Every structure is written in structure tokens, then in C-alpha cells.
CSV table of C-alpha atoms in Angstrom, one decimal:
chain,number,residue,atom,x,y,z
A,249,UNK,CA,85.6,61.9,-4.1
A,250,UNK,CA,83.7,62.3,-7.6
A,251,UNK,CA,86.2,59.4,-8.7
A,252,UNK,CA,84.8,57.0,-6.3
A,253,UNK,CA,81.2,58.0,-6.6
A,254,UNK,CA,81.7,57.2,-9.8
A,255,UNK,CA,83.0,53.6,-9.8
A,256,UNK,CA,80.4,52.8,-6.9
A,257,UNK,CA,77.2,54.1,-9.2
A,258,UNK,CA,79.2,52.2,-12.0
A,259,UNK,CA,79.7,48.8,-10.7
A,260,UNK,CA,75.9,48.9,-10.4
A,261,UNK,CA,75.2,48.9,-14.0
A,262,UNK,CA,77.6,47.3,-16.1
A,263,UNK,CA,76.2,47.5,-19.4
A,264,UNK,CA,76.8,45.3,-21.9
A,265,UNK,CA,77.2,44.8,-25.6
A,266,UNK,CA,77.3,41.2,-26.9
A,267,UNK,CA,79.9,40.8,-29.9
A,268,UNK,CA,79.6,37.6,-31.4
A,269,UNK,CA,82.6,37.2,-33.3
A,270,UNK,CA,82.3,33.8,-34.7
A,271,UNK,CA,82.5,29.8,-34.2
A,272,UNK,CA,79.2,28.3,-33.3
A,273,UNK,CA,77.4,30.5,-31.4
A,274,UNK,CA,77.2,27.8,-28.1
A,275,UNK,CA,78.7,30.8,-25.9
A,276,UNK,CA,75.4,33.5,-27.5
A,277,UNK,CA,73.4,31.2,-26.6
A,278,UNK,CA,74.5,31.1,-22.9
A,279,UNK,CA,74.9,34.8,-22.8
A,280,UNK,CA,71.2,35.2,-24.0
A,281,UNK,CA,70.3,32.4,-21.2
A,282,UNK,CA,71.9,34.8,-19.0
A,283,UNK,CA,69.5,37.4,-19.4
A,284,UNK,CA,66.7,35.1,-19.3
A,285,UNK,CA,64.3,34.9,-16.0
A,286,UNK,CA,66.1,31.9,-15.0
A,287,UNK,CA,69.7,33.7,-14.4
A,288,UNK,CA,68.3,36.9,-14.7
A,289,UNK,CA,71.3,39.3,-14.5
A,290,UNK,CA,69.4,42.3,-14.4
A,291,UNK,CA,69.2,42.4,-11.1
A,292,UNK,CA,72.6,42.8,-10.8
A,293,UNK,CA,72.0,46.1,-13.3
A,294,UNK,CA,73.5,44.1,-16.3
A,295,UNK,CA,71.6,45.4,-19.4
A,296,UNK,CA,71.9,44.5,-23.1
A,297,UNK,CA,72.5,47.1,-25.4
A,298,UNK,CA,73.1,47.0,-29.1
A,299,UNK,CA,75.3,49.5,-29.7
A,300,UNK,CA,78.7,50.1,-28.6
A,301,UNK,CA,77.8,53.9,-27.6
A,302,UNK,CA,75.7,52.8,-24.7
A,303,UNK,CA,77.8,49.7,-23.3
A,304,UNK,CA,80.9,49.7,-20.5
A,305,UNK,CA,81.6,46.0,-21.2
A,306,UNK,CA,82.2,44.2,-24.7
A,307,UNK,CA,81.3,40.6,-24.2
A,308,UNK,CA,83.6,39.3,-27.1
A,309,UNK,CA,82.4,35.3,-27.8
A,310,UNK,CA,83.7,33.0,-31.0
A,311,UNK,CA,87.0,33.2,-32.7
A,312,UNK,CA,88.2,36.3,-33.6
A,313,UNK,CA,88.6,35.9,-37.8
A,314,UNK,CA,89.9,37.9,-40.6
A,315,UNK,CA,87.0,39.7,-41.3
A,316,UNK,CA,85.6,40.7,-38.0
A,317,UNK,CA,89.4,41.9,-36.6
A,318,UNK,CA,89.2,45.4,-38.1
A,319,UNK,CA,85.2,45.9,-37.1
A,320,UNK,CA,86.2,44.8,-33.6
A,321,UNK,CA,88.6,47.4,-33.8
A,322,UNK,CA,86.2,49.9,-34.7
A,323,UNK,CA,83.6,48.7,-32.2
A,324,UNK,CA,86.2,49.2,-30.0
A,325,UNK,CA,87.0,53.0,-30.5
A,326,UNK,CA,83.3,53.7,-30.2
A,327,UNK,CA,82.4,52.5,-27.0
A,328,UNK,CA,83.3,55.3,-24.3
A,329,UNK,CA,85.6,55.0,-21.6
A,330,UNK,CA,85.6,53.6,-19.0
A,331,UNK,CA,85.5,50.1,-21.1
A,332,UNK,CA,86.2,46.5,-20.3
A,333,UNK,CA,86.7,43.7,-22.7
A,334,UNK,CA,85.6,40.5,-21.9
A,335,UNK,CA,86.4,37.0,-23.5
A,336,UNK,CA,83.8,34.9,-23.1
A,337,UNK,CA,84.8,31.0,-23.9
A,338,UNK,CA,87.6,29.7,-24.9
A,339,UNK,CA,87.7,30.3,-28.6
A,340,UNK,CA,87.7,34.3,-27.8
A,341,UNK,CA,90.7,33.6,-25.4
A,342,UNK,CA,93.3,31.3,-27.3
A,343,UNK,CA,91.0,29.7,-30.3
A,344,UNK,CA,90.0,26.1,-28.7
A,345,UNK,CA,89.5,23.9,-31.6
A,346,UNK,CA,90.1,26.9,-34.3
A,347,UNK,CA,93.4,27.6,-33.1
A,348,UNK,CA,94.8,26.2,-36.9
A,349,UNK,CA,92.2,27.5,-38.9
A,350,UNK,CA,92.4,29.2,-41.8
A,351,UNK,CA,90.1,32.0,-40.9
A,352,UNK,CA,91.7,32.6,-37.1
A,353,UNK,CA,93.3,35.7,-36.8
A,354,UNK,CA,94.9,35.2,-33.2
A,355,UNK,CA,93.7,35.8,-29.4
A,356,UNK,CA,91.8,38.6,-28.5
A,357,UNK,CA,94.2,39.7,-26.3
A,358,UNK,CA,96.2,40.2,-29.3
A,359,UNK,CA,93.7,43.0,-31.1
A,360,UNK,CA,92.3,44.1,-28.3
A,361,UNK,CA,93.1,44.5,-24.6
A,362,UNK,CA,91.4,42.6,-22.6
A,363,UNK,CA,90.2,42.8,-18.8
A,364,UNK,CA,89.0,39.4,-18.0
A,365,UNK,CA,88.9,35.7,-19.1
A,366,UNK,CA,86.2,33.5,-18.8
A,367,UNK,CA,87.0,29.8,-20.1
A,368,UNK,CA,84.6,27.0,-21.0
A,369,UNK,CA,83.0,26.0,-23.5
A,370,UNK,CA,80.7,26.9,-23.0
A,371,UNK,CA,80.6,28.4,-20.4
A,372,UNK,CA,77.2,28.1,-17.6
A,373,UNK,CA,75.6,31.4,-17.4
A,374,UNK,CA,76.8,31.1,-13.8
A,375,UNK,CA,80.2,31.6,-15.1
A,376,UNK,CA,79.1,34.7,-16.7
A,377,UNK,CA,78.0,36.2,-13.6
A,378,UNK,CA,81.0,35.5,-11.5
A,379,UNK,CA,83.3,36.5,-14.1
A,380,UNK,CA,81.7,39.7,-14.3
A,381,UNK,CA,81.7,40.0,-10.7
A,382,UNK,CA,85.4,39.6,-10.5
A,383,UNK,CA,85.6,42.2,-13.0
A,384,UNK,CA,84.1,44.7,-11.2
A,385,UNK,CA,85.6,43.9,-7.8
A,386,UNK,CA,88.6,44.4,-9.8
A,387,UNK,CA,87.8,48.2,-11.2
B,202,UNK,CA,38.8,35.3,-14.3
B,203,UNK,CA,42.2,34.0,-15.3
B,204,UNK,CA,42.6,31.8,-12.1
B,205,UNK,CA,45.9,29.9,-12.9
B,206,UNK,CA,47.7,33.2,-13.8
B,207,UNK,CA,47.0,34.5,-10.0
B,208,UNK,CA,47.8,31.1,-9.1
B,209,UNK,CA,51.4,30.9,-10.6
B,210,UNK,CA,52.2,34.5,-9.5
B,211,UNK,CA,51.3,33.5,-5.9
B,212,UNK,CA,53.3,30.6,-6.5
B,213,UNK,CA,56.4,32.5,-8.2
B,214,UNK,CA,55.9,35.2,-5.3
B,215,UNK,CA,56.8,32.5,-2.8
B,216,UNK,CA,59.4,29.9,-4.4
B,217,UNK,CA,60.2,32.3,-7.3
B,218,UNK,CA,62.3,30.7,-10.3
B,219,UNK,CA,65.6,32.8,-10.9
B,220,UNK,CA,68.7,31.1,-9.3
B,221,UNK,CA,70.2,32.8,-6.1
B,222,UNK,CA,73.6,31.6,-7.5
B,223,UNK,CA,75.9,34.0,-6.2
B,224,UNK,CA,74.5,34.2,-3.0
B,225,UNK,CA,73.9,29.7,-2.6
B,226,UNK,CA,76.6,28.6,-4.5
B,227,UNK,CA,75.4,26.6,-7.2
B,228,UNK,CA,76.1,22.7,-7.8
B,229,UNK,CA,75.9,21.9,-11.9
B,230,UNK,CA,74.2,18.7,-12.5
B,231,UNK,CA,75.8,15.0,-12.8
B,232,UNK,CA,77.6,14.7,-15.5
B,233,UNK,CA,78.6,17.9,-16.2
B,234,UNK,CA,81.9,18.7,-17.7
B,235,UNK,CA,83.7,21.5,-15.9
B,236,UNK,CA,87.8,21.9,-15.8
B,237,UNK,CA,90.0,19.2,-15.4
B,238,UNK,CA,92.5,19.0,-12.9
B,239,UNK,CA,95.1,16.6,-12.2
B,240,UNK,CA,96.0,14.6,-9.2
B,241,UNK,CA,99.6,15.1,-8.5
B,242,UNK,CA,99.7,12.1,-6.3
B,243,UNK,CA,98.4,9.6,-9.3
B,244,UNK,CA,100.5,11.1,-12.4
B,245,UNK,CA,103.1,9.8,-13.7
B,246,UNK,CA,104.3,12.1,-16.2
B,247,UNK,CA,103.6,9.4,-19.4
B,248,UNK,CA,102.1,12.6,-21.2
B,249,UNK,CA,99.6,10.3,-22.9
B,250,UNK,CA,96.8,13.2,-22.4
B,251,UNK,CA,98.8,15.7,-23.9
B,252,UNK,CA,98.7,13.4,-27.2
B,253,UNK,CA,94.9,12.6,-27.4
B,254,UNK,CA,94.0,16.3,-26.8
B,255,UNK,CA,92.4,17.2,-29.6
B,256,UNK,CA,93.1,21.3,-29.3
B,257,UNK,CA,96.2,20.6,-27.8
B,258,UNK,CA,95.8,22.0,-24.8
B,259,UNK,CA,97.8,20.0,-22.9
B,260,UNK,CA,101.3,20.4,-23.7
B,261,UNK,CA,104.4,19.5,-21.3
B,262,UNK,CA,108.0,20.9,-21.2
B,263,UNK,CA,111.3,18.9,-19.8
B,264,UNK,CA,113.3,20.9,-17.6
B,265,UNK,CA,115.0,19.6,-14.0
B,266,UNK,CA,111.3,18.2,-13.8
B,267,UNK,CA,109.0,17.4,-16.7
B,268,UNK,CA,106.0,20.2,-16.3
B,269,UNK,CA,102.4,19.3,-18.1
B,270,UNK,CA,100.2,22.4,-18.4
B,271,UNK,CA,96.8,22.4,-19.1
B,272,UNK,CA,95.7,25.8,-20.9
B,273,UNK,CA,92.0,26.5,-20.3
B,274,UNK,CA,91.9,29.2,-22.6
B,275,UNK,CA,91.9,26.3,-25.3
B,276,UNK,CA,90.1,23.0,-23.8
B,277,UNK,CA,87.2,22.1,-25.4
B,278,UNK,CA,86.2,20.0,-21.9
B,279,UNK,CA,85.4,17.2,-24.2
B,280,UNK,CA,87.0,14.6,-21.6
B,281,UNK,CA,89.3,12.9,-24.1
B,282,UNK,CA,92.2,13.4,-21.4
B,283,UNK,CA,90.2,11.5,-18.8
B,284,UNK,CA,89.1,8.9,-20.6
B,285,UNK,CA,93.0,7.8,-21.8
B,286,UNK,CA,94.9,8.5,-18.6
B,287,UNK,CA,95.8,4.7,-18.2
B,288,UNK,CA,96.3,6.1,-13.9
B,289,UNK,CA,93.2,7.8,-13.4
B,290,UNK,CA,95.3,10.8,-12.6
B,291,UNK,CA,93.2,13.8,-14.2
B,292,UNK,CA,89.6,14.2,-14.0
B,293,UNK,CA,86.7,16.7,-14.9
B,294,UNK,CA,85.6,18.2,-11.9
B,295,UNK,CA,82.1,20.5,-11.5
B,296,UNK,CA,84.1,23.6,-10.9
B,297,UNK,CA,82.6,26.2,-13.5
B,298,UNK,CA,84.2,29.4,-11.9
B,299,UNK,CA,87.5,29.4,-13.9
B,300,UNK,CA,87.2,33.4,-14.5
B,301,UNK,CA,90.8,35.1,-14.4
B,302,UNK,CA,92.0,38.6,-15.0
B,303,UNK,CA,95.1,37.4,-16.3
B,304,UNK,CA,95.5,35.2,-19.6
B,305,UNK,CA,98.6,33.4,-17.3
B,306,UNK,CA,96.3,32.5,-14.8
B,307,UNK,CA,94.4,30.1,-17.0
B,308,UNK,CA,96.1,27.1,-16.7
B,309,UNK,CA,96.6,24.3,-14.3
B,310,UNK,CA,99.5,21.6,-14.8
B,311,UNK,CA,101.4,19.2,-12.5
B,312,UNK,CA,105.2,18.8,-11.7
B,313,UNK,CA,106.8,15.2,-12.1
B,314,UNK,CA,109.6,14.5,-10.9
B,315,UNK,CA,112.8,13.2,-13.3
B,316,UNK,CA,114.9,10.0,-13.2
B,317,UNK,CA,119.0,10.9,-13.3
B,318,UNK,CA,121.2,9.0,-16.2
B,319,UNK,CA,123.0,6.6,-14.0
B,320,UNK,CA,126.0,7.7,-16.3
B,321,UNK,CA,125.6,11.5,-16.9
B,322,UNK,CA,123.2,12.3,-14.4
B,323,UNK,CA,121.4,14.6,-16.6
B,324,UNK,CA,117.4,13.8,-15.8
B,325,UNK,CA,116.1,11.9,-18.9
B,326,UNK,CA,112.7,9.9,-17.5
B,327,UNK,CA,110.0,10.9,-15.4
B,328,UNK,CA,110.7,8.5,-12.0
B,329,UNK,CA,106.8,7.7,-11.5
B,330,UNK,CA,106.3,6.3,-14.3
B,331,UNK,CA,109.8,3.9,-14.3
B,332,UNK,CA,108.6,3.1,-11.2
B,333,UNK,CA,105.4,2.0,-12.2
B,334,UNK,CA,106.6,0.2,-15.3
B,335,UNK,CA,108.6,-1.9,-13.3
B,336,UNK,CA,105.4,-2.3,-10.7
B,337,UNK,CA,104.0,-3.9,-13.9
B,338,UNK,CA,107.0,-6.0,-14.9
B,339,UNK,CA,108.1,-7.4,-11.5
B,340,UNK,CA,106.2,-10.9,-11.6
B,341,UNK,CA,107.4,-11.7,-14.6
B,342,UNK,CA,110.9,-10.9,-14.1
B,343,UNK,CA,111.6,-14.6,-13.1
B,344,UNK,CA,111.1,-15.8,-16.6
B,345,UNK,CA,113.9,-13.8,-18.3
B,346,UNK,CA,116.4,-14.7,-15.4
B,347,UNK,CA,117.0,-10.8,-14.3
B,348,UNK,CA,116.7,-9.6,-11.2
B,349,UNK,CA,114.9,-6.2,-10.3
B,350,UNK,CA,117.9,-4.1,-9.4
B,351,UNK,CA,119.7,-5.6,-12.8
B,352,UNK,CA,116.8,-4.3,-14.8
B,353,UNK,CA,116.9,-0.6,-12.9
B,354,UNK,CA,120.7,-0.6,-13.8
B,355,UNK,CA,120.6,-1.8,-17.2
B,356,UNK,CA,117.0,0.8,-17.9
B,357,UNK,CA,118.2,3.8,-16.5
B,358,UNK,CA,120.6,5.0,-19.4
B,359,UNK,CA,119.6,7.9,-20.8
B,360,UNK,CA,119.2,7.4,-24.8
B,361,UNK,CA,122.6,9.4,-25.4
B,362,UNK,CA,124.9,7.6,-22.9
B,363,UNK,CA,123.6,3.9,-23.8
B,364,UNK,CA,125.4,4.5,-26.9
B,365,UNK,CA,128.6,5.1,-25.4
B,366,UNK,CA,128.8,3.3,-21.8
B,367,UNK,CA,131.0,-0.4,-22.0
B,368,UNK,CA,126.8,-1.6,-20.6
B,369,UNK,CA,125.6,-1.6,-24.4
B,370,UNK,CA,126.3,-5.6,-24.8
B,371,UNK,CA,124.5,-6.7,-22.0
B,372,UNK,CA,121.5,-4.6,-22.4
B,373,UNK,CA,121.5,-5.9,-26.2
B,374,UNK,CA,121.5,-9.4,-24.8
B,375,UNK,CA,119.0,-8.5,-22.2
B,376,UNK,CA,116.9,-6.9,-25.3
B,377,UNK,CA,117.3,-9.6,-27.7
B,378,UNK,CA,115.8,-11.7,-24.7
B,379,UNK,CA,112.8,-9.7,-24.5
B,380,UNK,CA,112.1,-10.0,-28.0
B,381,UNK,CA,112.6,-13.8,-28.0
């Protein structure tokens, strides 16, 4: 009964933390347009929050690389359950043009586990909002 | 008093500017470059996308049938694939909602159906695209004194068995032909 309070008053707010891991910040840019007036997901209860501590959902965007695996890590262990992962574009799901690059330190869904994919590139803040819709239709 | 403030609120009020996009589904504009997908009726297996791709994201395996799989976790929708496909058989559509839960699910691809070695009967060639070479080849035919069902017999050796079947001389002369 408390359970599924819980995920009803959840799927309303889906906080989320934007982690841009690296490439060429197309994808931030459509995340940020997401929050804009013009998409405007805070109607659906999606907030950006700047720390891990406060989020449910890590929207993971770029490659991941050498340097920012172990942080992602960390971010990780810091945000409280229950926690989603999200790969936004297709460099955070399989690398896209980075895939041989020196600096590419393989898929997210290798570091990480991941909840759902969201391919383009990038992708329309549009796709955002479905994808996260799917999400939580999912939990 | 601010007139064209009150003016644009009352006008935002009534038509106001955030999308209703997942209530109206939303069209993208012209132009725009959502996921590709292929038409199984117009391939023909030649796999000349999967060599232009630039993040290789098209890649194709031979089995009983040749498979090409389009991985959307790393397409860069840049277009390349349309712009070679010598049968118009994949193009970019407007679909933007490719969100999965599951990394498998991000794909799309198309079966083509194989050619049997007339000798070994081991599948060697996708059959669309023998069939539309010799589409190409027919009215020409005349001029190197074959006919159609010679050509099919003397082409559809797979590379192994054309080495060993007692065929080899005349496909040689029928080559050396060609090249003359």
C-alpha cells in the first residue's frame, strides 16, 4: 500500500541531475532546451538539481572517458535509491563517432547500469520527454 | 503603464507558447533527420551503406540469409547511408521517439534472402541483388553471344566451387570476353 503510494507520488517528480560526460555538448544543449518555456518539462514535475543527493534520475550525455568513469562512479553511489540512469544520445549509449577514440572508456551500460536509452543525436527535446515517460511507465 | 506586457500575457494566456507534445503528437520540421529505416521490399543486400557509414553503424552478418543491422545507439543520422544506397532502399524518416529500455532494442536491420551454389548449395550471394545485376545486364547480353539462363549458370558458383567444378574453362572464356 505504502509501496505504491510511493511510486504514484514518485512518477510525479522525477528529479533530475544533468551529467555531462563529454563530446560536444549538442545533447546539454537540448537537455537545457528542455527545461526552457518552449518544452517546458516542469509541468510534468521534472526539476533540475545540481547535486546527486537531491536527484532520482542521472541524465548521462557525451562519451563516457577515462577521467570522468570513476567520478561517474561516485556520482553514482551518492544519489539515493530509488535511481534511474539515463543515456541520453548516442555517444552515452555505444560512443557514435568516438567509439575508437583514444579517450573512450566503453558504453555506459558498461560502468553503470542503465534504465533507458534514448538515441539521436541529438536528440529533440521531445525525445527527452517521451523517453522519460517510458521510464516511468516502466517503474 | 506597461501596455504590451498586459498585451503579450493576454495573448500567451490564450495561444500560450509551450508545445502540448505529448498530448498532439508532434511533426519535426522538413528536413529533419530522424532514424533511418530500410525498405525490405527495395534492398538488395549489396551492403554499400554499411561501408560509407562513418561510425559504423551498420554492419551485416551472413548466415542462411545475409542480416544488416542498423545500431542506433551509434548513428550519427548524418544521412551518408541514404545518399549512397544506389536502390533507394533506406531512408531517414521523422520518427524522433526511438527511446528503449533495452540496449538490444535499439536497432533496426533487414533480412535478404541468399542465392544457393549451384554446385554445393551452400548460400554465397544475396538473390536481390543477382537478380538485379542481371536486370542491368540483360540488353546487352546480345553483344557477347550468351544467353540469360547461360549467364545464371555460369555466375552462380560460389567463389570456392568455381575453382574446382569442370565449368572453370568456359566461365574463363566467357570472362576473357567481358574484358575484351
Amino acid at each position: 500500500m505504502l509501496k505504491n503510494l510511493l511510486s504514484f507520488a514518485r512518477k510525479k517528480s522525477p528529479w533530475v541531475m544533468h551529467l555531462p560526460c563529454g563530446g560536444c555538448n549538442g545533447c546539454d544543449i537540448e537537455v537545457v532546451a528542455a527545461l526552457t518555456p518552449k518544452y517546458d518539462v516542469e509541468r510534468f514535475g521534472v526539476l533540475q538539481k545540481g547535486t546527486p543527493r537531491h536527484a532520482d534520475v542521472l541524465l548521462v550525455t557525451g562519451i563516457i572517458t577515462h577521467q570522468i568513469k570513476d567520478r561517474l562512479k561516485r556520482i553514482y553511489e551518492l544519489t539515493p535509491e530509488p535511481k534511474h540512469v539515463v543515456a541520453y544520445g548516442s555517444c552515452a549509449i555505444d560512443g557514435d563517432i568516438f567509439q575508437k577514440a583514444y579517450g573512450f572508456a566503453g558504453p555506459l551500460d558498461k560502468v553503470l547500469p542503465v534504465s533507458a536509452y534514448i538515441p539521436g543525436c541529438p536528440p529533440r527535446p521531445e525525445a527527452l520527454i517521451d523517453g522519460l515517460s517510458k521510464l516511468l511507465n516502466k517503474s | 503603464m506597461k501596455k504590451h506586457i498586459i498585451t503579450e500575457a493576454l495573448k500567451s494566456m490564450i495561444n500560450p507558447s509551450t508545445t502540448k507534445y505529448p498530448k498532439k503528437p508532434f511533426k519535426p520540421p522538413e528536413g529533419h533527420r530522424g532514424a533511418a529505416e530500410y525498405d525490405s521490399d527495395k534492398c538488395v543486400g549489396c551492403g554499400a551503406c554499411s561501408q560509407v557509414c562513418p561510425p559504423e553503424a551498420i554492419t551485416f552478418t551472413d548466415t542462411e540469409k545475409r542480416h544488416i543491422k542498423l545500431n542506433y545507439g551509434l548513428c550519427s543520422f548524418c544521412g551518408r547511408c541514404e545518399e549512397i544506397c544506389p536502390w533507394e532502399a533506406i531512408h531517414l524518416t521523422d520518427k524522433f521517439e526511438l527511446a528503449v529500455l533495452r540496449h538490444e532494442d535499439a536497432e533496426t536491420g533487414v533480412d535478404v534472402s541468399f542465392l544457393e551454389c549451384s554446385e554445393c548449395k551452400k548460400p554465397f550471394f544475396p538473390s536481390p541483388q543477382m537478380e538485379a545485376s542481371i536486370e542491368k545486364v540483360r540488353d546487352t547480353l546480345s553483344k557477347y553471344e550468351i544467353s540469360e539462363n547461360e549467364l545464371i549458370s555460369l555466375i552462380s558458383i560460389c567463389p570456392t566451387c568455381s575453382f574446382t567444378v569442370d565449368k572453370m574453362p568456359e566461365r574463363r572464356m566467357f570472362m576473357r570476353k567481358l574484358v575484351e
